[in-house]
JSON list of C-alpha atoms in Angstrom, two decimals:
[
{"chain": "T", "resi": 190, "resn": "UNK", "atom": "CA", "xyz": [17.94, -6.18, 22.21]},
{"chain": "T", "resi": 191, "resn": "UNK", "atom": "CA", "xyz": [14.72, -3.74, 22.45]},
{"chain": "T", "resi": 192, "resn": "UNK", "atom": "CA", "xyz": [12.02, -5.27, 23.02]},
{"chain": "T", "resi": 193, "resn": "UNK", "atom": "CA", "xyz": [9.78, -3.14, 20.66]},
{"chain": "T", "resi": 194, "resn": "UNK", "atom": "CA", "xyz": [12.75, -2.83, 18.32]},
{"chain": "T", "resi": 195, "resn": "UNK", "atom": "CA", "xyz": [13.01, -5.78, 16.69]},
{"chain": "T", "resi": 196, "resn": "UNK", "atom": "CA", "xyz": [9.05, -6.65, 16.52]},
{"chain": "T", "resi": 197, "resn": "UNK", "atom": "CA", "xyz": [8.55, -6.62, 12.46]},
{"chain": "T", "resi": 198, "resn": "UNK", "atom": "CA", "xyz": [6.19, -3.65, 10.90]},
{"chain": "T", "resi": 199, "resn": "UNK", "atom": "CA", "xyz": [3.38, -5.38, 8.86]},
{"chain": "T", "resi": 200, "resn": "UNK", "atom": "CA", "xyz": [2.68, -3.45, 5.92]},
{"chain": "T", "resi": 201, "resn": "UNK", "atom": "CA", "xyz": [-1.13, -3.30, 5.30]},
{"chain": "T", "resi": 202, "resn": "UNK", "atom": "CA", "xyz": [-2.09, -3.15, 1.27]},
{"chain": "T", "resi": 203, "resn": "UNK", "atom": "CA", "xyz": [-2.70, 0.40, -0.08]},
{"chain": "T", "resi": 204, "resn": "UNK", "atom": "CA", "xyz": [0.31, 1.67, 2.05]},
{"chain": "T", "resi": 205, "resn": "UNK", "atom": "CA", "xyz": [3.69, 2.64, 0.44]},
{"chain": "T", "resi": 206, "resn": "UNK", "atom": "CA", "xyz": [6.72, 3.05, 2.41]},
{"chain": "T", "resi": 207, "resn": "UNK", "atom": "CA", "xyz": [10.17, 5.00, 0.82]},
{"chain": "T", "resi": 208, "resn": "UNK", "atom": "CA", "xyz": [13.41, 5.78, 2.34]},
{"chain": "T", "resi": 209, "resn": "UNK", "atom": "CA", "xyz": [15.86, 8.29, 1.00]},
{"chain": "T", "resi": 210, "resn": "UNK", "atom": "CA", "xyz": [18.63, 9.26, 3.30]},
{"chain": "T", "resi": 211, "resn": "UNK", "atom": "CA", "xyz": [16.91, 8.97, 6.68]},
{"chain": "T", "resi": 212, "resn": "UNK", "atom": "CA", "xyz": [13.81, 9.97, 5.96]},
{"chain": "T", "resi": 213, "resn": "UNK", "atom": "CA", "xyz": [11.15, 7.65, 6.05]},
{"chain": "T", "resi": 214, "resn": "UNK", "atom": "CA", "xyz": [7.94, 8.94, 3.43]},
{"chain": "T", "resi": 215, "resn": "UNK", "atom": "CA", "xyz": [4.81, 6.36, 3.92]},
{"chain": "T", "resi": 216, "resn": "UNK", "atom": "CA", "xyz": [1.78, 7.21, 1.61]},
{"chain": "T", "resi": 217, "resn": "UNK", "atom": "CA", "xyz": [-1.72, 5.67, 2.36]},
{"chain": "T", "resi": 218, "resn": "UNK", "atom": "CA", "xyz": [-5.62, 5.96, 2.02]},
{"chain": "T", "resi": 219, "resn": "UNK", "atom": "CA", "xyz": [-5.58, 8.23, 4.91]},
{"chain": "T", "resi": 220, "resn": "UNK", "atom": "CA", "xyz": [-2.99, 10.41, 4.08]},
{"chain": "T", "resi": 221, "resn": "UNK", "atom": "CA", "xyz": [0.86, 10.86, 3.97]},
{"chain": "T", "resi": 222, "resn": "UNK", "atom": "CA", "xyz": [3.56, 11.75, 6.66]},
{"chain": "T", "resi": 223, "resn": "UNK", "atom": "CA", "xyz": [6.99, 11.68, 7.14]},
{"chain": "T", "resi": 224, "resn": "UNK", "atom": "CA", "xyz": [9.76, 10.95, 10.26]},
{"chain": "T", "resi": 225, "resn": "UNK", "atom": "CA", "xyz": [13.39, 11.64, 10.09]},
{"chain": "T", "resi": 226, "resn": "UNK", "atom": "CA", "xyz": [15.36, 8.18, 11.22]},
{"chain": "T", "resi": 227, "resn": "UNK", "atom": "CA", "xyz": [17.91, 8.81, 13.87]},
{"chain": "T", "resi": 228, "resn": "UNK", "atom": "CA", "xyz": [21.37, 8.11, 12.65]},
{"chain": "T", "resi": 229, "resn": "UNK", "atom": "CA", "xyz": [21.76, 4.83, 14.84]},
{"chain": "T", "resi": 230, "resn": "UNK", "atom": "CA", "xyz": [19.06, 3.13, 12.97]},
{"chain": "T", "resi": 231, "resn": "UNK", "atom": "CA", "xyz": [17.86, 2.19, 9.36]},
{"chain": "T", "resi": 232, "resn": "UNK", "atom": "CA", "xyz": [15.67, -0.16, 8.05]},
{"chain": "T", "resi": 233, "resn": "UNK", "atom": "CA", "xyz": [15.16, -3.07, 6.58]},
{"chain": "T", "resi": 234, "resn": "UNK", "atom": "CA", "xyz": [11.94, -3.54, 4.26]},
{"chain": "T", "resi": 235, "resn": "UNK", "atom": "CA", "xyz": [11.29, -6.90, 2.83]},
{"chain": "T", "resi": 236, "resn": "UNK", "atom": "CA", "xyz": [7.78, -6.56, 0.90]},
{"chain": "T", "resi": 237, "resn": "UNK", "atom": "CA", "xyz": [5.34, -6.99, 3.62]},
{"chain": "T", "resi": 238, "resn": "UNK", "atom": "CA", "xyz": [7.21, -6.20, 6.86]},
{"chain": "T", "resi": 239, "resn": "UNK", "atom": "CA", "xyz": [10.01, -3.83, 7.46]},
{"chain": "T", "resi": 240, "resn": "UNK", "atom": "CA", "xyz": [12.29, -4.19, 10.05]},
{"chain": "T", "resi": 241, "resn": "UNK", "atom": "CA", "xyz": [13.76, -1.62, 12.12]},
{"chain": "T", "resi": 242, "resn": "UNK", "atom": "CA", "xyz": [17.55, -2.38, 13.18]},
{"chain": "T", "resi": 243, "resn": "UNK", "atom": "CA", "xyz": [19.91, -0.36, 14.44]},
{"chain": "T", "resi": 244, "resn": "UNK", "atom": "CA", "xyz": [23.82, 0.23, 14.11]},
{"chain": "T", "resi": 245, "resn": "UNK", "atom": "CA", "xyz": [25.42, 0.64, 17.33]},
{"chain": "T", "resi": 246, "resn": "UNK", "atom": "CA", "xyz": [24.88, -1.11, 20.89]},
{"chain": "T", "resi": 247, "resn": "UNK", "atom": "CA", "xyz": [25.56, 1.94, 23.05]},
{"chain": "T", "resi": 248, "resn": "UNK", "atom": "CA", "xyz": [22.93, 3.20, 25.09]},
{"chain": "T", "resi": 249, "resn": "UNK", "atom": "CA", "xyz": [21.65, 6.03, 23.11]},
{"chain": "T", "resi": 250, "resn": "UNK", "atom": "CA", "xyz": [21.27, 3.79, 19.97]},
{"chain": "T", "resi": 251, "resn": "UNK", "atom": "CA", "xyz": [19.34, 1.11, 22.32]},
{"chain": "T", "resi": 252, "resn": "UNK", "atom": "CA", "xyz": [17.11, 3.88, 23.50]},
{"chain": "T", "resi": 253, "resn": "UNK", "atom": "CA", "xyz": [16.02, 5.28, 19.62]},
{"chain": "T", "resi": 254, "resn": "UNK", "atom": "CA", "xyz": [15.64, 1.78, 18.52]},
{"chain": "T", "resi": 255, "resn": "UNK", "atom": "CA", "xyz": [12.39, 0.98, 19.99]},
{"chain": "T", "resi": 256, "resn": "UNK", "atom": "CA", "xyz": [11.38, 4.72, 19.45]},
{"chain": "T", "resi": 257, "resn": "UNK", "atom": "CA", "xyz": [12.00, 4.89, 16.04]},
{"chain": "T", "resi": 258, "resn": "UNK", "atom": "CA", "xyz": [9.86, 1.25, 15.38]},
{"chain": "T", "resi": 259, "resn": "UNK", "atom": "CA", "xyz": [6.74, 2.45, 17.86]},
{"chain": "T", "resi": 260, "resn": "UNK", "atom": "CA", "xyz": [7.06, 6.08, 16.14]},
{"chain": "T", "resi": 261, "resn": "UNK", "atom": "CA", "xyz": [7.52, 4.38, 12.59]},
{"chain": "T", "resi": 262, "resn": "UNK", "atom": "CA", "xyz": [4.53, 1.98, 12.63]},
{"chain": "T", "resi": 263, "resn": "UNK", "atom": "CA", "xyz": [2.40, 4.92, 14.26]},
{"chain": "T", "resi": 264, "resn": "UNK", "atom": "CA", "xyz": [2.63, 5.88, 11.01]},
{"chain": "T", "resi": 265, "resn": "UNK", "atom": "CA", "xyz": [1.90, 3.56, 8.93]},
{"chain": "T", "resi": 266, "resn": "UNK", "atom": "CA", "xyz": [-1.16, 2.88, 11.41]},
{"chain": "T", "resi": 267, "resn": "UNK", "atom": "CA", "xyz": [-2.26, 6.24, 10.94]},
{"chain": "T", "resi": 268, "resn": "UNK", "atom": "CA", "xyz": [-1.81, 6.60, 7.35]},
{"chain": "T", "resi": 269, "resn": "UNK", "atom": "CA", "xyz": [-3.84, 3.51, 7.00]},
{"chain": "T", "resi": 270, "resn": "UNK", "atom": "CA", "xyz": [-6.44, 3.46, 9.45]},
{"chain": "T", "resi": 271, "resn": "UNK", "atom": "CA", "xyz": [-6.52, 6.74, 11.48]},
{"chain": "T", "resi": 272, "resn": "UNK", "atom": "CA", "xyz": [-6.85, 7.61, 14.88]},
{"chain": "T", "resi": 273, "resn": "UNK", "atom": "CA", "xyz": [-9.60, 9.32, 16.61]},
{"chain": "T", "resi": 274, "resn": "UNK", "atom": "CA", "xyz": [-9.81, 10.73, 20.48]},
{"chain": "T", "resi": 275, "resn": "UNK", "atom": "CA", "xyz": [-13.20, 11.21, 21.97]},
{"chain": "T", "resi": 276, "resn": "UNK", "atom": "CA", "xyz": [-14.28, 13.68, 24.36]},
{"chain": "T", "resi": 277, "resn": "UNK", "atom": "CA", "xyz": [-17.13, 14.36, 26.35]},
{"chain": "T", "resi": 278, "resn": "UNK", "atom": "CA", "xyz": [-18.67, 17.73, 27.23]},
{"chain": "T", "resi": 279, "resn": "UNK", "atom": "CA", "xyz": [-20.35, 17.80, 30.80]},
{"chain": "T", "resi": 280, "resn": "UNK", "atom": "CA", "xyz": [-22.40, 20.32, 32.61]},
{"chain": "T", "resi": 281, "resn": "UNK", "atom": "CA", "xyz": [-25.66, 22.48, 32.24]},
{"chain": "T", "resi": 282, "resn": "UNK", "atom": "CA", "xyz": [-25.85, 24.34, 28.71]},
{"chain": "T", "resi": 283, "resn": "UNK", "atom": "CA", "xyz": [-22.22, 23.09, 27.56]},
{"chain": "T", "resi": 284, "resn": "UNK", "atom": "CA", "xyz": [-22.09, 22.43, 24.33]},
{"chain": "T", "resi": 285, "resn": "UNK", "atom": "CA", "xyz": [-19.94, 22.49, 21.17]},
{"chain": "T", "resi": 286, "resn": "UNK", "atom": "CA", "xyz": [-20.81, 22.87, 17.28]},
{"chain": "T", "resi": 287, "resn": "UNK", "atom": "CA", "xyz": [-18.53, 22.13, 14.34]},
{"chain": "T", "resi": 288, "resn": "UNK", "atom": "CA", "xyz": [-18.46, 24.92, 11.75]},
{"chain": "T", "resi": 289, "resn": "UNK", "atom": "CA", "xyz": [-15.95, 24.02, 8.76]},
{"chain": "T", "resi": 290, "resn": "UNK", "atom": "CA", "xyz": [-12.50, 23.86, 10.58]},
{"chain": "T", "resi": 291, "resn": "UNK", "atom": "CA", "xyz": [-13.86, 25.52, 13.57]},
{"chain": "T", "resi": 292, "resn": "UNK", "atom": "CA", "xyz": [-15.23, 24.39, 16.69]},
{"chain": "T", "resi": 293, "resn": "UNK", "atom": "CA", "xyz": [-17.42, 27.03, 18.73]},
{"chain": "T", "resi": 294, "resn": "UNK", "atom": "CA", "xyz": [-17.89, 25.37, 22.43]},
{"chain": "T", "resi": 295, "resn": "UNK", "atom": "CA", "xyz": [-20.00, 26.86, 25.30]},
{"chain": "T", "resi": 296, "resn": "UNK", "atom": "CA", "xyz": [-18.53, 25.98, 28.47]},
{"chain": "T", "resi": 297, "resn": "UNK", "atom": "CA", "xyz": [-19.77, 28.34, 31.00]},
{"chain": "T", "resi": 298, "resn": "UNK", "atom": "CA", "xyz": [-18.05, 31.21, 30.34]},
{"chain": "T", "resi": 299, "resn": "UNK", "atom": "CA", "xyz": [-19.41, 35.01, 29.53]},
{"chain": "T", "resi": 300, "resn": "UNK", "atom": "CA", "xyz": [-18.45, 34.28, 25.79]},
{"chain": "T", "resi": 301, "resn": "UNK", "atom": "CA", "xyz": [-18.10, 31.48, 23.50]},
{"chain": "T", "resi": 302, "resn": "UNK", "atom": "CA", "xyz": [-14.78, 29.82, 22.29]},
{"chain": "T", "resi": 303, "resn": "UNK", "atom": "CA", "xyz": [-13.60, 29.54, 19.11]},
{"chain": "T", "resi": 304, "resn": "UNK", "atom": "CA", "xyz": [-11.28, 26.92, 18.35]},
{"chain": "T", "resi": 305, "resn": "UNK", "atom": "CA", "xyz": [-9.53, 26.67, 15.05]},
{"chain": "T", "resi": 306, "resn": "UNK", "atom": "CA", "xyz": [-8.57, 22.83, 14.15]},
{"chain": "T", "resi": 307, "resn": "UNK", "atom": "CA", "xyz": [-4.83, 22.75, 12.39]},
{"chain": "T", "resi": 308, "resn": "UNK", "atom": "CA", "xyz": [-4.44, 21.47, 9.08]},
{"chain": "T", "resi": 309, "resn": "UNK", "atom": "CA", "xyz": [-4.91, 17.22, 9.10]},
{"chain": "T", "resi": 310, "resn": "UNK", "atom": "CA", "xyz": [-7.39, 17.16, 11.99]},
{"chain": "T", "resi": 311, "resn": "UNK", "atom": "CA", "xyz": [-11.47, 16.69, 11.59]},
{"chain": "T", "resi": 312, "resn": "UNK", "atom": "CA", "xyz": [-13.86, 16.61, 14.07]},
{"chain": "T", "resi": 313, "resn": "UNK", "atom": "CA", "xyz": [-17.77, 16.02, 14.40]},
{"chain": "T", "resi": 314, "resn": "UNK", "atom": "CA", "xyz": [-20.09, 16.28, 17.16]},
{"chain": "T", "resi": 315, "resn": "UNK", "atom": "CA", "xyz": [-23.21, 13.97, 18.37]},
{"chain": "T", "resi": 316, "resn": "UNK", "atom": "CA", "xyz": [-25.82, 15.15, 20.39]},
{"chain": "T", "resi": 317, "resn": "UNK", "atom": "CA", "xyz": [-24.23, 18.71, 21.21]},
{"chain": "T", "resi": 318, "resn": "UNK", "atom": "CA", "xyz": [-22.04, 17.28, 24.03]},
{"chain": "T", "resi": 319, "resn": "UNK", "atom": "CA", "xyz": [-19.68, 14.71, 22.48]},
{"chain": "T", "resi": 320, "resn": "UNK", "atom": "CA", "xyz": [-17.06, 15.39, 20.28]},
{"chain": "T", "resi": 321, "resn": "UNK", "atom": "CA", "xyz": [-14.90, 13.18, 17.64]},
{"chain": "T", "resi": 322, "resn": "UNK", "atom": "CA", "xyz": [-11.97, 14.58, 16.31]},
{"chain": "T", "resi": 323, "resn": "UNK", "atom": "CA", "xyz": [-9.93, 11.89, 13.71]},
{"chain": "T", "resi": 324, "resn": "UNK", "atom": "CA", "xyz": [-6.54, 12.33, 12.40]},
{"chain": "T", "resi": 325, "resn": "UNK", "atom": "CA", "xyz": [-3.66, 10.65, 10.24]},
{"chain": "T", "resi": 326, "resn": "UNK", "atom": "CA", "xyz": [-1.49, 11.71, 13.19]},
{"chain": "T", "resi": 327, "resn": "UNK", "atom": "CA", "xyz": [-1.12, 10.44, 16.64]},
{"chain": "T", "resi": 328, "resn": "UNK", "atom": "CA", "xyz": [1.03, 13.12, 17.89]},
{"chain": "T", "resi": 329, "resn": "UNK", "atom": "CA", "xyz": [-1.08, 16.10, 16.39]},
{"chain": "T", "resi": 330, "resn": "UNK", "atom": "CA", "xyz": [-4.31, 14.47, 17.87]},
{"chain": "T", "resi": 331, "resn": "UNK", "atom": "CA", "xyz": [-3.29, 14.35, 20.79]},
{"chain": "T", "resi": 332, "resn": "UNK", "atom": "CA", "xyz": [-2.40, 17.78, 21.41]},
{"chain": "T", "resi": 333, "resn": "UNK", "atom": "CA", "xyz": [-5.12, 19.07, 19.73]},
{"chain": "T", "resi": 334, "resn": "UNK", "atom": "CA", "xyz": [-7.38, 16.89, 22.12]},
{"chain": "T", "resi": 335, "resn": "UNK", "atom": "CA", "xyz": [-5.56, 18.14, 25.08]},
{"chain": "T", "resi": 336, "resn": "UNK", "atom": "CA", "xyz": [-5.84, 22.08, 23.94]},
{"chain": "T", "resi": 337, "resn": "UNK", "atom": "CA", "xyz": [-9.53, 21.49, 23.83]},
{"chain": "T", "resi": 338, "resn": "UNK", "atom": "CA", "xyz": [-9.86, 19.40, 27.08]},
{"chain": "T", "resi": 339, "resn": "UNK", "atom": "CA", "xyz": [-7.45, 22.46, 29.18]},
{"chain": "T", "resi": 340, "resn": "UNK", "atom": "CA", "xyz": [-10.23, 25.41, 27.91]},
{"chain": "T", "resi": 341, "resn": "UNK", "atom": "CA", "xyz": [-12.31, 23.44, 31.07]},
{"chain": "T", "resi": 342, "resn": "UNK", "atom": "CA", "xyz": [-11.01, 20.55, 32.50]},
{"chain": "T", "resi": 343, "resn": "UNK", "atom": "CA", "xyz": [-13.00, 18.61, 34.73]},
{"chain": "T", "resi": 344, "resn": "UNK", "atom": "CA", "xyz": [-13.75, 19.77, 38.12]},
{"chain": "T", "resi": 345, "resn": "UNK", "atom": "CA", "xyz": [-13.61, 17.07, 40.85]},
{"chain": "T", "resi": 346, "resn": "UNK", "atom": "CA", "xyz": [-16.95, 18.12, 42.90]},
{"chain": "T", "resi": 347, "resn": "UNK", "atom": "CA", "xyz": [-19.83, 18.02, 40.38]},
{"chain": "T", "resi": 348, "resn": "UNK", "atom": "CA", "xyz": [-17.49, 16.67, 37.31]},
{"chain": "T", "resi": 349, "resn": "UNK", "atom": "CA", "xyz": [-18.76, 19.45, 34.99]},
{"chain": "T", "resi": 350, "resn": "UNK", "atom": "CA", "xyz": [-15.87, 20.44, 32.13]},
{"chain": "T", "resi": 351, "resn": "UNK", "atom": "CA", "xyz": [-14.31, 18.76, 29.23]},
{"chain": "T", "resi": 352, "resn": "UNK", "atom": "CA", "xyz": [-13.14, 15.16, 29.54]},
{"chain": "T", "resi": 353, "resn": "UNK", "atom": "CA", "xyz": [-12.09, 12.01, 27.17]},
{"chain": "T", "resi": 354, "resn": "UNK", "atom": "CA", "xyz": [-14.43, 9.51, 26.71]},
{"chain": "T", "resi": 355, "resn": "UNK", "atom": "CA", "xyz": [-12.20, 7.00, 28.80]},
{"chain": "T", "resi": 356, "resn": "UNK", "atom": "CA", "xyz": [-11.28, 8.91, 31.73]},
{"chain": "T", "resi": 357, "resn": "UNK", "atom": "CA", "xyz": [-12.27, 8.46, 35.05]},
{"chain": "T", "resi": 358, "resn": "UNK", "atom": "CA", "xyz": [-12.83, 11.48, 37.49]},
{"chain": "T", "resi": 359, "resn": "UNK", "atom": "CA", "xyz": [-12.11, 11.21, 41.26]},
{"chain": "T", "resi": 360, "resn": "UNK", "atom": "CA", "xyz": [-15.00, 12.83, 42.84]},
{"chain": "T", "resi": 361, "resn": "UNK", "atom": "CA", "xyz": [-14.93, 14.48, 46.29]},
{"chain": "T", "resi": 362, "resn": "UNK", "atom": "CA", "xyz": [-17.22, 14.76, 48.87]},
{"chain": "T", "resi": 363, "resn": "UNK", "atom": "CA", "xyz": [-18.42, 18.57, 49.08]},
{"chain": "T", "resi": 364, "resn": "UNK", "atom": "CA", "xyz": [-19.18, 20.34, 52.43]},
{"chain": "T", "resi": 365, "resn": "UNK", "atom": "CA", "xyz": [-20.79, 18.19, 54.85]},
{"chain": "T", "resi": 366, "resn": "UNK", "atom": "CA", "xyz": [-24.24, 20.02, 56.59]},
{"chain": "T", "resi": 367, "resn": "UNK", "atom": "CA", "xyz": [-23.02, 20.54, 59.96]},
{"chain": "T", "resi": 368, "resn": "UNK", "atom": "CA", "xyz": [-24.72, 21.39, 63.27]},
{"chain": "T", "resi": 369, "resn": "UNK", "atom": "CA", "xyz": [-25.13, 25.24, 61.47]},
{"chain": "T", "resi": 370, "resn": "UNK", "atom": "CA", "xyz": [-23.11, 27.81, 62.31]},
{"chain": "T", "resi": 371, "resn": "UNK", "atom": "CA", "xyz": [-23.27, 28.00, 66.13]}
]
C-alpha cells in the first residue's frame, strides 16, 4: 500500500470538507478550492481526519492513490494556512514595486515589466529587492513564481537576476588575466 496514501488528513478547525460525486469542495479562512477525485479512489472522512482509500490494486490506481492524498491535503493546507514563495531580486538598480494586482520590476532591460498577478495570488515587496507573493494554491504559486523568476533568471558569473529565497547559485570563475595578448 502507498506510502503517502494511507497517511490520515487532519482536519484543522475552521476548515470544511464536502464530497459530491468526485469532487472534493474544502472551504477555509484562506479561501476555497476544489479537485476532481480520480475514479480509483474516494474517501473516507471521519470528523477530524479523512482518509483517502482507493478501489482497485492495479498499478494505475496505486499510482493516483498517493497523488490524490498529497494533492488533497495541499488543499486543505492551503485553504487553511497559505503558502507563500519568496524571491530575491539581485543586481545594480533591479527592483520591483507592487501596484494593486500588478507588479512593475526593473531588471536591466531598456523598459520596465509589467506583470499582471492572476486572480488568488498577492504579493508585497520589502526593501525594493525582495518579493512575497502568498496564495491559497500551491500549484498556481508556483507557476506564478516561476513566470516571474524566467523574465531574468540568474546568471552564473556575477549572480545578478531573479532568484528564490532558498536557492543556491553555482558561480563560475570568469576570465582569468593572462600573460596579455602576446
Amino acid at each position: 500500500m502507498s506510502r503517502i496514501g494511507r497517511l490520515p488528513i487532519p482536519l484543522p478547525d475552521g476548515v470544511k470538507v464536502r464530497e459530491e460525486s468526485g469532487v472534493v469542495s474544502v472551504e477555509g479562512p484562506k479561501g476555497k478550492g476544489e479537485y476532481a477525485l480520480p475514479s480509483s479512489v474516494s474517501l473516507a472522512i471521519d470528523g477530524s481526519e479523512i482518509k483517502v482509500e482507493r478501489s482497485q490494486d492495479d498499478r494505475d490506481a496505486r499510482a493516483k492513490h498517493g497523488l490524490a492524498r498529497k494533492l488533497l491535503a495541499n488543499l486543505i493546507e492551503g485553504v487553511s494556512n497559505g503558502f507563500s514563495r519568496t524571491l530575491e531580486i539581485v543586481g545594480v538598480g533591479y527592483r520591483a514595486d507592487v501596484k494593486g494586482k500588478e507588479i512593475h520590476l526593473s531588471l536591466g532591460f531598456s523598459h520596465p515589466i509589467v506583470y499582471t498577478l492572476p486572480e488568488g495570488v498577492s504579493a508585497k515587496v520589502d526593501k525594493q529587492t525582495v518579493l512575497t507573493m502568498e496564495s491559497a494554491d500551491k500549484q498556481l504559486l508556483g507557476e506564478v513564481s516561476a513566470q516571474i523568476r524566467a523574465l531574468r533568471p540568474p546568471e552564473p558569473y556575477k549572480g545578478k537576476g531573479v532568484r528564490y529565497s532558498d536557492e543556491h547559485i553555482r558561480r563560475k570563475a570568469g576570465k582569468a588575466a593572462g600573460a596579455g595578448g602576446r
